[in-house]
mmCIF file of C-alpha atoms in Angstrom:
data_model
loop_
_atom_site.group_PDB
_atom_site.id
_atom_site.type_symbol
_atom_site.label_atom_id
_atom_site.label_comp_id
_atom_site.label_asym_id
_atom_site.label_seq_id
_atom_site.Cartn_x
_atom_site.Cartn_y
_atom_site.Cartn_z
ATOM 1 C CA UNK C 273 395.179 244.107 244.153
ATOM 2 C CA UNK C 274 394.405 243.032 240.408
ATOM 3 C CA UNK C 275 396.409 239.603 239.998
ATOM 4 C CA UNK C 276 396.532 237.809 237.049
ATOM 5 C CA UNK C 277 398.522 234.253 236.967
ATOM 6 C CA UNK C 278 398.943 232.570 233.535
ATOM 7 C CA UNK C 279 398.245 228.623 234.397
ATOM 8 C CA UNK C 280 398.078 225.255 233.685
ATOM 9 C CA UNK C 281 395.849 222.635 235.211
ATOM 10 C CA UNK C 282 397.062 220.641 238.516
ATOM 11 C CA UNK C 283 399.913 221.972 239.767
ATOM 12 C CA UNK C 284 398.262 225.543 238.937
ATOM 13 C CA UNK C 285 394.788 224.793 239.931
ATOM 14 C CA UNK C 286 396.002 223.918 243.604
ATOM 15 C CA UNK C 287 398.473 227.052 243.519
ATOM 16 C CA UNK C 288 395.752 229.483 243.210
ATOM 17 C CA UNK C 289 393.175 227.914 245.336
ATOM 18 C CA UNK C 290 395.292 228.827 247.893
ATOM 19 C CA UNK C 291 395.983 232.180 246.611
ATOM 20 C CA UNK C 292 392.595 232.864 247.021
ATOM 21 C CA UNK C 293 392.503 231.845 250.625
ATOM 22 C CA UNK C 294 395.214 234.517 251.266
ATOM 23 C CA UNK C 295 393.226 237.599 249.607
ATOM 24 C CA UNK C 296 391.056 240.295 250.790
ATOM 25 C CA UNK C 297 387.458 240.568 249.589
ATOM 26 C CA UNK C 298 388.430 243.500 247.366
ATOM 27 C CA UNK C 299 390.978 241.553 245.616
ATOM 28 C CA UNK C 300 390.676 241.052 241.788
ATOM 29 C CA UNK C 301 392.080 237.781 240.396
ATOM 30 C CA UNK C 302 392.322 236.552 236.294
ATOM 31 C CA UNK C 303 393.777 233.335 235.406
ATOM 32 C CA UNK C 304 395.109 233.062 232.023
ATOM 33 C CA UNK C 305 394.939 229.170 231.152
ATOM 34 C CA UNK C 306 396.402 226.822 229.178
ATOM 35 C CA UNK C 307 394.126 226.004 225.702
ATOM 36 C CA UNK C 308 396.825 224.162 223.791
ATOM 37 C CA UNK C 309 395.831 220.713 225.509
ATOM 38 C CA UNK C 310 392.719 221.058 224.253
ATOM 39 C CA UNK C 311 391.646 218.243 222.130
ATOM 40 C CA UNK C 312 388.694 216.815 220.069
ATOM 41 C CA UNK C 313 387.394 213.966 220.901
ATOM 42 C CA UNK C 314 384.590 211.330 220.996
ATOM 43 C CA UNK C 315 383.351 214.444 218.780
ATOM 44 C CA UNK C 316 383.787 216.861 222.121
ATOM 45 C CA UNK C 317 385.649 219.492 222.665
ATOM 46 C CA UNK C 318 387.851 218.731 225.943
ATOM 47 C CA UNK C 319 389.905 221.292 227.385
ATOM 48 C CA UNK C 320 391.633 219.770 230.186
ATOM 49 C CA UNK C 321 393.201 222.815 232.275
ATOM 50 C CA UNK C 322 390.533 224.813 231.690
ATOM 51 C CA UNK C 323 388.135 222.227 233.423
ATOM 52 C CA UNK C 324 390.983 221.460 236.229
ATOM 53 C CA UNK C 325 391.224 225.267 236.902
ATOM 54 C CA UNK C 326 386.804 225.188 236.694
ATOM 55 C CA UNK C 327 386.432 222.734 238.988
ATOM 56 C CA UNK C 328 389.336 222.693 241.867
ATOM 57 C CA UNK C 329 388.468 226.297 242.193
ATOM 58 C CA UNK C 330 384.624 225.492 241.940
ATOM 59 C CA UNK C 331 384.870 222.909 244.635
ATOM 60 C CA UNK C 332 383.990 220.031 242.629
ATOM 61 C CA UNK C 333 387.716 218.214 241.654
ATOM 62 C CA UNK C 334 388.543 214.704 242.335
ATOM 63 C CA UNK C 335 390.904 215.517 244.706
ATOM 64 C CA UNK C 336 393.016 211.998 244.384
ATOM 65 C CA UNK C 337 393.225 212.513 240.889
ATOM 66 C CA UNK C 338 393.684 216.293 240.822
ATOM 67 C CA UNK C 339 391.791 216.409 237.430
ATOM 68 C CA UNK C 340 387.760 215.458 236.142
ATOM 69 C CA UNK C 341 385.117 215.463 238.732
ATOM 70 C CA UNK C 342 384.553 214.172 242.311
ATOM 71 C CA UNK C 343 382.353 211.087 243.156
ATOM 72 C CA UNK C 344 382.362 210.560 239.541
ATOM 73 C CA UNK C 345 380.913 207.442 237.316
ATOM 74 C CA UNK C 346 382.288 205.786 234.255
ATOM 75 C CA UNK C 347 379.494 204.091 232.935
ATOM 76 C CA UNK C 348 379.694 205.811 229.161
ATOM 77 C CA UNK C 349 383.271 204.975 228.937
ATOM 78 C CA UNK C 350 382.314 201.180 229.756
ATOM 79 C CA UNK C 351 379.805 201.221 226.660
ATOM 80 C CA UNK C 352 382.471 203.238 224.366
ATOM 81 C CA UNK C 353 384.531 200.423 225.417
ATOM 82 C CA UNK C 354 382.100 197.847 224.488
ATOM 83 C CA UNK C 355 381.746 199.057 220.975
ATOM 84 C CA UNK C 356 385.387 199.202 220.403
ATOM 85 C CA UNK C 357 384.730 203.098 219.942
ATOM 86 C CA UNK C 358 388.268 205.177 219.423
ATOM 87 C CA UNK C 359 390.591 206.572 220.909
ATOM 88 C CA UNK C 360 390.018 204.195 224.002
ATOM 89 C CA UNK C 361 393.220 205.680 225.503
ATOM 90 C CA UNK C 362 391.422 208.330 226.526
ATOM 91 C CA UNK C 363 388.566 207.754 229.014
ATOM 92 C CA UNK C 364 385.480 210.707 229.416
ATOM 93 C CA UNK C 365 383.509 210.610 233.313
ATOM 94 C CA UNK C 366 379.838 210.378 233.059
ATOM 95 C CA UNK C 367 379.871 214.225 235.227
ATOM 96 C CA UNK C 368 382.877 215.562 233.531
ATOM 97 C CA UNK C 369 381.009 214.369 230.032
ATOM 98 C CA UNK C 370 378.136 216.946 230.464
ATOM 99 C CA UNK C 371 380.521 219.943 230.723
ATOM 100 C CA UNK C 372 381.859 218.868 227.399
ATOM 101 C CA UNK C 373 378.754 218.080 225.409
ATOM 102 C CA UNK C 374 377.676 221.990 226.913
ATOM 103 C CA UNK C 375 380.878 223.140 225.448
ATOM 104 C CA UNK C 376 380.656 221.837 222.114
ATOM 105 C CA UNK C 377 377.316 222.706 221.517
ATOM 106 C CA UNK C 378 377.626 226.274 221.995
ATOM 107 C CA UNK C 379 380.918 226.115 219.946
ATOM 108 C CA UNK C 380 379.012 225.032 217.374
ATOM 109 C CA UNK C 381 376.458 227.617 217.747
ATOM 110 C CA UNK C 382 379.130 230.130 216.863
ATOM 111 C CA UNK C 383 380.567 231.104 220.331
ATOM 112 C CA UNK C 384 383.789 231.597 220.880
ATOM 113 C CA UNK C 385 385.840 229.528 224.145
ATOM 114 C CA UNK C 386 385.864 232.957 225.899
ATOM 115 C CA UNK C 387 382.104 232.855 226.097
ATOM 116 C CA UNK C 388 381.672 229.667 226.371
ATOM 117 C CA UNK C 389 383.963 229.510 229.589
ATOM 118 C CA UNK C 390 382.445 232.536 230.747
ATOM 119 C CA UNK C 391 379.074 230.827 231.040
ATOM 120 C CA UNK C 392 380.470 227.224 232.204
ATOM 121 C CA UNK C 393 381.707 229.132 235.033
ATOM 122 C CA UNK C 394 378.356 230.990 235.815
ATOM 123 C CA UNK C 395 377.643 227.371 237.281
ATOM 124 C CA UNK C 396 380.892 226.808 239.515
ATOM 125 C CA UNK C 397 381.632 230.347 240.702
ATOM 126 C CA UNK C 398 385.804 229.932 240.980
ATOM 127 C CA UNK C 399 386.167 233.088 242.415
ATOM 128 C CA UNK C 400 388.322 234.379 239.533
ATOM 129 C CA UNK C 401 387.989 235.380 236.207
ATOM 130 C CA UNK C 402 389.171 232.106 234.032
ATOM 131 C CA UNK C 403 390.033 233.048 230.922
ATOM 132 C CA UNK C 404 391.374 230.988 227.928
ATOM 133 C CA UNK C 405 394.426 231.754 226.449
ATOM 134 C CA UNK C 406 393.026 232.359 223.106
ATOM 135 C CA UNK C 407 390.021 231.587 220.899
ATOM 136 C CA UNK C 408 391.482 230.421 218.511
ATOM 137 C CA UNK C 409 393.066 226.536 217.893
ATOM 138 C CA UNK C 410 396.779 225.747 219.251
ATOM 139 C CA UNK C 411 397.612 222.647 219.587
ATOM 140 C CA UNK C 412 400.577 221.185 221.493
ATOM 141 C CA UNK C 413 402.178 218.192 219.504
ATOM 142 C CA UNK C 414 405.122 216.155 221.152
ATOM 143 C CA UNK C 415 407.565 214.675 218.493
ATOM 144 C CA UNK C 416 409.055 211.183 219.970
ATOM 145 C CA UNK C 417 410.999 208.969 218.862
ATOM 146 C CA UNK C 418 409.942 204.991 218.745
ATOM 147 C CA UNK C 419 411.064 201.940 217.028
ATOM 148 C CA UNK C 420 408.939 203.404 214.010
ATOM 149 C CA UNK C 421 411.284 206.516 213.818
ATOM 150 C CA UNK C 422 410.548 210.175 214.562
ATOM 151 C CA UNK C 423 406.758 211.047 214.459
ATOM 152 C CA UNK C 424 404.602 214.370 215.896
ATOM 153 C CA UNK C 425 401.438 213.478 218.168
ATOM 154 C CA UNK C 426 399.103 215.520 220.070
ATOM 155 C CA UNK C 427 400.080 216.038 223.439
ATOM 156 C CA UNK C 428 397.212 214.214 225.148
ATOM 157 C CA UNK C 429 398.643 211.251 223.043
ATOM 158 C CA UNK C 430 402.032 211.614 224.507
ATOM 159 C CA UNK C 431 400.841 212.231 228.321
ATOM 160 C CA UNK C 432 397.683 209.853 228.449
ATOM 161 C CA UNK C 433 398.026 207.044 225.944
ATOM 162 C CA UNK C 434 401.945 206.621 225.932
ATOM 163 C CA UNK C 435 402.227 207.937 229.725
ATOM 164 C CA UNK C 436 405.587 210.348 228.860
ATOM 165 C CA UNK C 437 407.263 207.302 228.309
ATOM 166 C CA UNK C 438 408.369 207.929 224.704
ATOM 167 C CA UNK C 439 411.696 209.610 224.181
ATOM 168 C CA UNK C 440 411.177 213.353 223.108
ATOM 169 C CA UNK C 441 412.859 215.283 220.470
ATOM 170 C CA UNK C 442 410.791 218.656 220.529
ATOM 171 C CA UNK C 443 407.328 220.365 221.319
ATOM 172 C CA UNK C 444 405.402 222.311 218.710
ATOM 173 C CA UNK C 445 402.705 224.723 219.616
ATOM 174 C CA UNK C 446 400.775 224.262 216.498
ATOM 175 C CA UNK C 447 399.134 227.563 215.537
ATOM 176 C CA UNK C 448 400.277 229.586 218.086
ATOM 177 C CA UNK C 449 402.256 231.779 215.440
ATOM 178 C CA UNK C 450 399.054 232.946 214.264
ATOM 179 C CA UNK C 451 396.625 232.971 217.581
ATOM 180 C CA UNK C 452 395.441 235.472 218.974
ATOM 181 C CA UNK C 453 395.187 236.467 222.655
ATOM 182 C CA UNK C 454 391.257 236.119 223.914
ATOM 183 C CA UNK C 455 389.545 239.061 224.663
ATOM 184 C CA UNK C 456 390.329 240.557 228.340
ATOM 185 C CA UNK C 457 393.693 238.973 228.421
ATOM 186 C CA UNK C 458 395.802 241.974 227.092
ATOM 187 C CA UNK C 459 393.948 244.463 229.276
ATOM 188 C CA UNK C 460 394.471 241.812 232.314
ATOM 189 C CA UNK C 461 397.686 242.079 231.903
ATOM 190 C CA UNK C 462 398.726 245.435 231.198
ATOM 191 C CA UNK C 463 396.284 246.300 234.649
ATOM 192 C CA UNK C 464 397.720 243.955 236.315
ATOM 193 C CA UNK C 465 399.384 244.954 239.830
ATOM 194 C CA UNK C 466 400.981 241.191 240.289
ATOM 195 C CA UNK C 467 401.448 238.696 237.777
ATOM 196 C CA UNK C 468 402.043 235.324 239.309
ATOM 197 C CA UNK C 469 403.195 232.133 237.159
ATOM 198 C CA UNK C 470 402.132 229.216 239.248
ATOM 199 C CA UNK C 471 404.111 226.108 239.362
ATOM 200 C CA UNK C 472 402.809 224.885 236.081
ATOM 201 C CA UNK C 473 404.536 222.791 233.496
ATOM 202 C CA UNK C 474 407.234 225.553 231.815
ATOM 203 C CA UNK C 475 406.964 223.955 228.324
ATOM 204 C CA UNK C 476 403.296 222.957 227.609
ATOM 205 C CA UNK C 477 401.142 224.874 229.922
ATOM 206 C CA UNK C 478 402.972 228.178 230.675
ATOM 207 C CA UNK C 479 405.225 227.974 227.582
ATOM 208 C CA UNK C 480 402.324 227.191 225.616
ATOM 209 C CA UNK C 481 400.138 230.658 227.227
ATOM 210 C CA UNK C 482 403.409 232.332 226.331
ATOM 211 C CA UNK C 483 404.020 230.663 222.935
ATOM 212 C CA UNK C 484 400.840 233.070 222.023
ATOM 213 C CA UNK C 485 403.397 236.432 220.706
ATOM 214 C CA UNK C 486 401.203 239.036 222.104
ATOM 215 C CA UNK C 487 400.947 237.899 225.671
ATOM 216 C CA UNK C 488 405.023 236.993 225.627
ATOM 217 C CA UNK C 489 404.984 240.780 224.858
ATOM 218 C CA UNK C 490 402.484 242.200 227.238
ATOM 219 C CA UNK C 491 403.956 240.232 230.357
ATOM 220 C CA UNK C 492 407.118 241.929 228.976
ATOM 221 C CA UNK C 493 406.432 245.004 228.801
ATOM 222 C CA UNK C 494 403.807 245.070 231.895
ATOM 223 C CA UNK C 495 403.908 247.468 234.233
ATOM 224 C CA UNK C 496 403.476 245.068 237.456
ATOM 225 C CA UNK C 497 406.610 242.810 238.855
ATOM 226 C CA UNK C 498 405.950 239.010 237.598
ATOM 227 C CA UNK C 499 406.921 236.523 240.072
ATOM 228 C CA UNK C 500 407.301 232.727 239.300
ATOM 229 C CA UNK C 501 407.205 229.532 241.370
ATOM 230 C CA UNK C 502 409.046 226.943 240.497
ATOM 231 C CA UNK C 503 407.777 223.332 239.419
ATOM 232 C CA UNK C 504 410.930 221.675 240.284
ATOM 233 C CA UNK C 505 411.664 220.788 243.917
ATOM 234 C CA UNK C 506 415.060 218.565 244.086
ATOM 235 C CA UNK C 507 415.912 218.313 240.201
ATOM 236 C CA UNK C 508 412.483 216.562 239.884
ATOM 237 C CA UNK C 509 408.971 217.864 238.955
ATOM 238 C CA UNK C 510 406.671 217.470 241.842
ATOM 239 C CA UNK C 511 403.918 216.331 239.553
ATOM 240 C CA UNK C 512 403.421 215.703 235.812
ATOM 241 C CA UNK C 513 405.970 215.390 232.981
ATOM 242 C CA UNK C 514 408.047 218.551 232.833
ATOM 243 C CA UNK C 515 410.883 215.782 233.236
ATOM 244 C CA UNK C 516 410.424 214.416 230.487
ATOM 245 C CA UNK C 517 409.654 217.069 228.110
ATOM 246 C CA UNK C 518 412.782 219.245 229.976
ATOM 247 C CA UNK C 519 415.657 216.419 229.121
ATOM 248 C CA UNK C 520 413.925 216.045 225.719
ATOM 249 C CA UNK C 521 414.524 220.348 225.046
ATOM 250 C CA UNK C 522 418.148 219.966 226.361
ATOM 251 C CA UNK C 523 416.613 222.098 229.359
ATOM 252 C CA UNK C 524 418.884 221.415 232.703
ATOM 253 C CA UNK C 525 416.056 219.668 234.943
ATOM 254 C CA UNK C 526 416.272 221.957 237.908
ATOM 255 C CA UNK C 527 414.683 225.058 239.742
ATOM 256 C CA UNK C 528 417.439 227.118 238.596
ATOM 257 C CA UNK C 529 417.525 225.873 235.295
ATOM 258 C CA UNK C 530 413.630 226.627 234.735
ATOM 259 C CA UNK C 531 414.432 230.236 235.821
ATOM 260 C CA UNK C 532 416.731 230.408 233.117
ATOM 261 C CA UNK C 533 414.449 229.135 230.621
ATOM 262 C CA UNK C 534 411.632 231.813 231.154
ATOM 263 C CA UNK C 535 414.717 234.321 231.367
ATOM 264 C CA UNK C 536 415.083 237.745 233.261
ATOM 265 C CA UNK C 537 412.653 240.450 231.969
ATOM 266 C CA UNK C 538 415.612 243.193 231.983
ATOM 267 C CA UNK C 539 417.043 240.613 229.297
ATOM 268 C CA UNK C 540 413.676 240.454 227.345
ATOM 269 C CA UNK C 541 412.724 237.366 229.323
ATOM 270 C CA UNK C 542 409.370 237.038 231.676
ATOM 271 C CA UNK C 543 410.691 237.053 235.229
ATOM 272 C CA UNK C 544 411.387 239.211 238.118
ATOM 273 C CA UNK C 545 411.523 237.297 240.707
ATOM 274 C CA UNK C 546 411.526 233.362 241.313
ATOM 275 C CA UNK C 547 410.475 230.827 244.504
ATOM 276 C CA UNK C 548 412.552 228.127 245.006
ATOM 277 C CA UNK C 549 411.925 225.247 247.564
ATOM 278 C CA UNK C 550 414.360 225.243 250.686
ATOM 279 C CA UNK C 551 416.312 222.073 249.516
ATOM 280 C CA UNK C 552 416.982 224.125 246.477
ATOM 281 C CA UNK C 553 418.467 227.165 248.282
ATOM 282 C CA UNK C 554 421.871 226.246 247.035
ATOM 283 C CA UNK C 555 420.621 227.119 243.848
ATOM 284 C CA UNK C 556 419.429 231.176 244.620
ATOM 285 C CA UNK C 557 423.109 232.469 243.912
ATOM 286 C CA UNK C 558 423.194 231.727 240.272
ATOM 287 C CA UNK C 559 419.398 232.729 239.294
ATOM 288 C CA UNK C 560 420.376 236.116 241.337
ATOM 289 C CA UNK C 561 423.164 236.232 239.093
ATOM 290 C CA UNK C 562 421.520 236.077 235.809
ATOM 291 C CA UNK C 563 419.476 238.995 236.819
ATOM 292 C CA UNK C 564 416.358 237.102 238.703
ATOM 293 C CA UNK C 565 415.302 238.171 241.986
ATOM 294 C CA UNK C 566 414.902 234.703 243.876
ATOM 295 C CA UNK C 567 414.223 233.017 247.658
ATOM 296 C CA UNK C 568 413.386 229.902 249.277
ATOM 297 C CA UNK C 569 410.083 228.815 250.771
ATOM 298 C CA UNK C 570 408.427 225.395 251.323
ATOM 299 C CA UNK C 571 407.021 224.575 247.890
ATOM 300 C CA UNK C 572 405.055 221.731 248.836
ATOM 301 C CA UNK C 573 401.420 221.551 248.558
ATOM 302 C CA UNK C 574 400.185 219.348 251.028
ATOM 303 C CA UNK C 575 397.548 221.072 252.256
ATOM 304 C CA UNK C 576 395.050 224.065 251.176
ATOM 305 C CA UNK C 577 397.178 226.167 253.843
ATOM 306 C CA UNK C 578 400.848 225.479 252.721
ATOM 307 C CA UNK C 579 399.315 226.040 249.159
ATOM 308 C CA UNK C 580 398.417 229.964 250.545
ATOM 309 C CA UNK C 581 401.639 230.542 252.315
ATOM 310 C CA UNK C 582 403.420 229.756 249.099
ATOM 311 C CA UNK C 583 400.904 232.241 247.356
ATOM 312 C CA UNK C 584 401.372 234.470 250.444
ATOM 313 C CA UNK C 585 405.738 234.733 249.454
ATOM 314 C CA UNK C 586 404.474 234.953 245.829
ATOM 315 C CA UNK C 587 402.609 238.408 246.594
ATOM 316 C CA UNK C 588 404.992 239.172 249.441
ATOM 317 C CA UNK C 589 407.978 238.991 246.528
ATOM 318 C CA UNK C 590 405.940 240.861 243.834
ATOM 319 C CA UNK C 591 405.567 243.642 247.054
ATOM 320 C CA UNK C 592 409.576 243.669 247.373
ATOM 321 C CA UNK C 593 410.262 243.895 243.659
ATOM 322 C CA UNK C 594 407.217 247.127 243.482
ATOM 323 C CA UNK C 595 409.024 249.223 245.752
#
């Protein structure tokens, strides 16, 4: 099988570890990730889900944290901290610090993230291709709402600094109007024989990925069945701040209410089929009725093994919906 999921970083990461578990040696996998988290900073270019993706995959996450590197250091961050050195909200690992300084340097030698990623990944070995969303700059930008008024900052910002606990009024992708996809991603996904979205944030990792017009249109109009798992197990996100960002967008904060948001494809949405947990079975009645194929399994990744048997239904749907 050729698979390609579109992803974010923790959630996403751990989905697709396991989906690689589940494959056969012959089996082709591309991940699509999330580049609109990607921020500059300390004069690096950090791209969070990319490196999440890179490393869980690659065997070297934190896996308390679920994001930046095991048995790592923070000995720079200490002396950025002594100088008073900004932002100091947002705190670089002495391991995770050398993939970024590679990064930027051969961004600034004129390579493109594609490339770049490529040959960050020469040093991990995921076992998929990881491709960015795009080369070129989106960035997601959260507009809260504080004593100060209404105000737009980058999403990092939001998440890290303020921890989601600002009140939020909307989420701009800024530039995704005029991005364009990287190169492999179109012909990923028009090859594709599953498309998988993992259960990744729905409005800044996945929405972002399909924020970018000419993937929207290619997982539209692809010829393989796209099958989603949900993020939201018992009206809450398992991890992260979909939450948040899904009561700020007037977005009903459930399974069945995330289905709805990405929309049937027959209805020029992205889905054909949906995973729900088994406490949200209740819920499989109405996203059947808006034209979304959709069944419970256990959604809970507490181990590498319930992480494949949820990537096991994904491909076991995706068979269904094919024939």
């Amino acid at each position: 099988m050729r698979i390609v999921a579109l992803s974010g970083g923790i959630g996403g990461a751990r989905f697709l570890r396991g989906l690689l578990t589940v494959l056969e040696p012959a089996d082709d996998v591309t991940v699509i990730a999330n580049t609109a988290d990607d921020i500059w900073v300390f004069g690096l270019r950090v791209c969070p889900d990319l490196d999440t993706l890179m490393y869980t995959l690659g065997g070297a996450i934190d896996e308390h944290r679920g994001w930046g590197r095991a048995d790592e250091t923070w000995n720079v961050r200490q002396e950025l901290a002594a100088y008073e050195a900004e932002p100091g909200w947002f705190g670089l690992g002495d391991r995770d610090l050398a993939t970024h300084v590679v990064r930027t340097q051969m961004l600034r030698g004129g390579h493109p993230l594609s490339a770049v990623t490529s040959a960050l990944c020469r040093r991990w070995r995921p076992g998929a291709r990881l491709l960015p969303m795009s080369d070129d700059r989106v960035e997601t930008h959260v507009v809260v709402e504080d004593g100060s008024g209404r105000r737009a900052i980058h999403f990092q910002e939001y998440w890290v600094r303020h921890r989601a606990g600002l009140p939020v009024r909307d989420v701009v992708a800024v530039g995704a109007d005029q991005a364009q996809p990287a190169p492999g991603v179109l012909r990923a996904i028009c090859d594709a024989d599953v498309i998988v979205l993992p259960p990744s944030n729905p409005i800044v990792s996945i929405g972002a990925i399909l924020g970018v017009a000419e993937i929207a249109a290619a997982v539209r109009a692809a010829p393989a069945p796209v099958v989603g798992v949900s993020p939201i197990v018992g009206g809450s996100a398992v991890s992260g701040m979909a939450d948040q960002l899904l009561r700020g967008l007037a977005i009903e904060n459930t399974a069945a209410g995330v289905a709805l948001h990405y929309g049937p494809r027959q209805h020029g949405g992205c889905l054909d089929g949906w995973l729900v947990h088994t406490s949200d079975e209740h819920e499989l009645p109405r996203i059947g009725a808006a034209g979304i194929r959709a069944e419970a399994v256990p959604l809970l990744m507490s181990d590498i093994e319930a992480a494949g048997d949820m990537a096991r239904a994904a491909l076991d749907m995706a068979g269904r919906l094919a024939r």
